[in-house]
Amino acid sequence: MLGNLAIGAAAGGGYSTLLILVVFLGLMYFLMLRPQQKQQKKHKDMMSQLKKGDHVITISRLHGVIDEINQADQTVTLDCDGIYLVFDLRAIAQVTLQAPQAVTAPVSADTTSASADTPAENTDESASDEPAEKTDDESAK
């Protein structure tokens, strides 16, 4: 009789156990695995944007400036106050300061020569849209 009761409880409780297991796995995915995947993607994007001159921190907390990146060997050479050290690319923990990108906006020859050749505009008050105030000589007339 106890055997039949145990078999009936196990058969009826199977769906609830399965439901709890599915809910638990779903929570574990959203609370643990998904944030880790986002962090890995962010780190991978950071690594793909590394360039010479970036200030970086390694996983051992060594600060340096990237001098050379060797994609074939997956290594990076850091300049640490004149001492050059070679690390594995995976040793870069974070980028603290991006290298300044040289902005080479060409200066138009028309604007520089035109401003030098033309005389300065009249800065007299009469050139403005507002009427000029009358002086004492004009008001006496």
XYZ file of C-alpha atoms in Angstrom:
141
model
C 0.000 0.000 0.000
C 2.803 2.433 0.763
C 4.462 1.462 -2.507
C 1.366 2.446 -4.506
C 1.180 5.795 -2.677
C 4.824 6.594 -3.423
C 4.407 5.756 -7.117
C 1.332 7.989 -7.383
C 3.104 10.937 -5.711
C 6.098 10.618 -7.984
C 3.966 10.500 -11.126
C 1.913 13.555 -10.162
C 4.903 15.564 -8.917
C 6.972 15.008 -12.076
C 5.535 17.995 -13.906
C 6.125 20.399 -11.058
C 9.709 19.184 -10.626
C 10.337 19.631 -14.337
C 8.788 23.123 -14.227
C 10.962 24.139 -11.266
C 14.051 22.822 -13.064
C 13.236 24.805 -16.241
C 12.594 27.987 -14.231
C 15.850 27.489 -12.328
C 17.838 27.028 -15.554
C 16.200 30.113 -17.070
C 17.085 32.235 -14.032
C 20.631 30.924 -14.048
C 20.982 31.912 -17.720
C 19.697 35.455 -17.243
C 21.489 36.111 -13.955
C 24.853 34.472 -14.623
C 25.554 33.449 -18.203
C 24.069 36.368 -20.148
C 26.014 39.122 -18.278
C 29.216 37.121 -18.732
C 28.593 36.865 -22.482
C 28.000 40.630 -22.686
C 31.239 41.295 -20.816
C 33.178 38.962 -23.134
C 31.744 40.698 -26.201
C 32.658 44.124 -24.798
C 36.235 42.941 -24.088
C 36.531 41.466 -27.583
C 35.416 44.763 -29.137
C 37.939 46.653 -26.992
C 40.721 44.313 -28.105
C 39.866 44.768 -31.775
C 40.139 48.560 -31.424
C 43.599 48.601 -29.821
C 46.160 50.733 -31.604
C 49.621 52.158 -31.070
C 49.649 54.932 -28.457
C 46.736 53.633 -26.343
C 47.285 53.724 -22.592
C 46.404 50.297 -21.180
C 46.398 48.345 -17.934
C 47.348 44.667 -17.924
C 45.729 41.962 -15.802
C 48.665 42.290 -13.400
C 47.881 46.033 -13.060
C 50.930 47.195 -15.014
C 50.292 50.522 -16.755
C 51.855 51.187 -20.132
C 51.497 52.615 -23.625
C 51.123 50.330 -26.623
C 54.206 50.527 -28.822
C 53.512 47.639 -31.199
C 50.759 45.088 -31.823
C 51.666 41.777 -33.479
C 48.441 40.147 -34.669
C 50.246 37.073 -36.043
C 51.732 36.153 -32.653
C 48.864 37.710 -30.660
C 51.340 39.823 -28.667
C 51.571 43.474 -27.700
C 54.682 45.479 -26.812
C 54.153 48.007 -24.014
C 56.341 51.014 -23.286
C 56.532 51.394 -19.503
C 58.633 54.530 -18.958
C 61.279 53.480 -21.463
C 61.172 49.770 -20.671
C 59.629 47.717 -23.461
C 57.763 44.591 -22.374
C 56.042 42.013 -24.575
C 52.712 40.593 -23.376
C 50.077 38.307 -24.737
C 47.126 40.277 -26.139
C 44.845 38.559 -23.621
C 46.867 40.208 -20.819
C 45.306 43.612 -21.588
C 42.602 44.203 -18.990
C 41.412 47.657 -20.023
C 42.193 50.719 -22.090
C 42.458 53.832 -19.927
C 43.107 56.455 -22.598
C 42.704 56.213 -26.342
C 45.501 57.518 -28.532
C 44.641 60.918 -29.983
C 43.748 60.646 -33.626
C 45.438 63.193 -35.841
C 42.867 65.463 -37.391
C 44.251 66.601 -40.689
C 41.551 68.909 -41.938
C 42.933 70.650 -45.011
C 42.807 74.425 -44.780
C 41.226 75.875 -47.859
C 43.510 78.221 -49.790
C 40.514 80.395 -50.669
C 39.696 81.256 -47.062
C 43.262 82.073 -46.023
C 44.125 84.176 -49.051
C 40.758 85.947 -49.107
C 41.000 86.981 -45.489
C 44.518 88.304 -45.954
C 43.761 90.226 -49.170
C 40.484 91.886 -48.242
C 40.484 94.915 -45.979
C 38.759 94.699 -42.642
C 35.085 95.552 -42.695
C 33.957 98.899 -41.463
C 33.296 98.542 -37.776
C 31.725 101.979 -37.481
C 28.363 102.163 -35.739
C 26.786 103.601 -38.872
C 27.295 100.270 -40.620
C 25.063 98.489 -38.141
C 21.310 98.103 -38.498
C 20.587 100.308 -35.495
C 20.425 104.073 -36.022
C 23.425 105.987 -34.711
C 22.957 108.229 -31.722
C 23.140 111.977 -32.334
C 26.164 113.766 -30.973
C 26.061 117.183 -29.309
C 27.087 118.914 -32.556
C 24.202 117.354 -34.489
C 21.627 118.126 -31.826
C 22.685 121.796 -31.724
C 21.795 122.251 -35.409
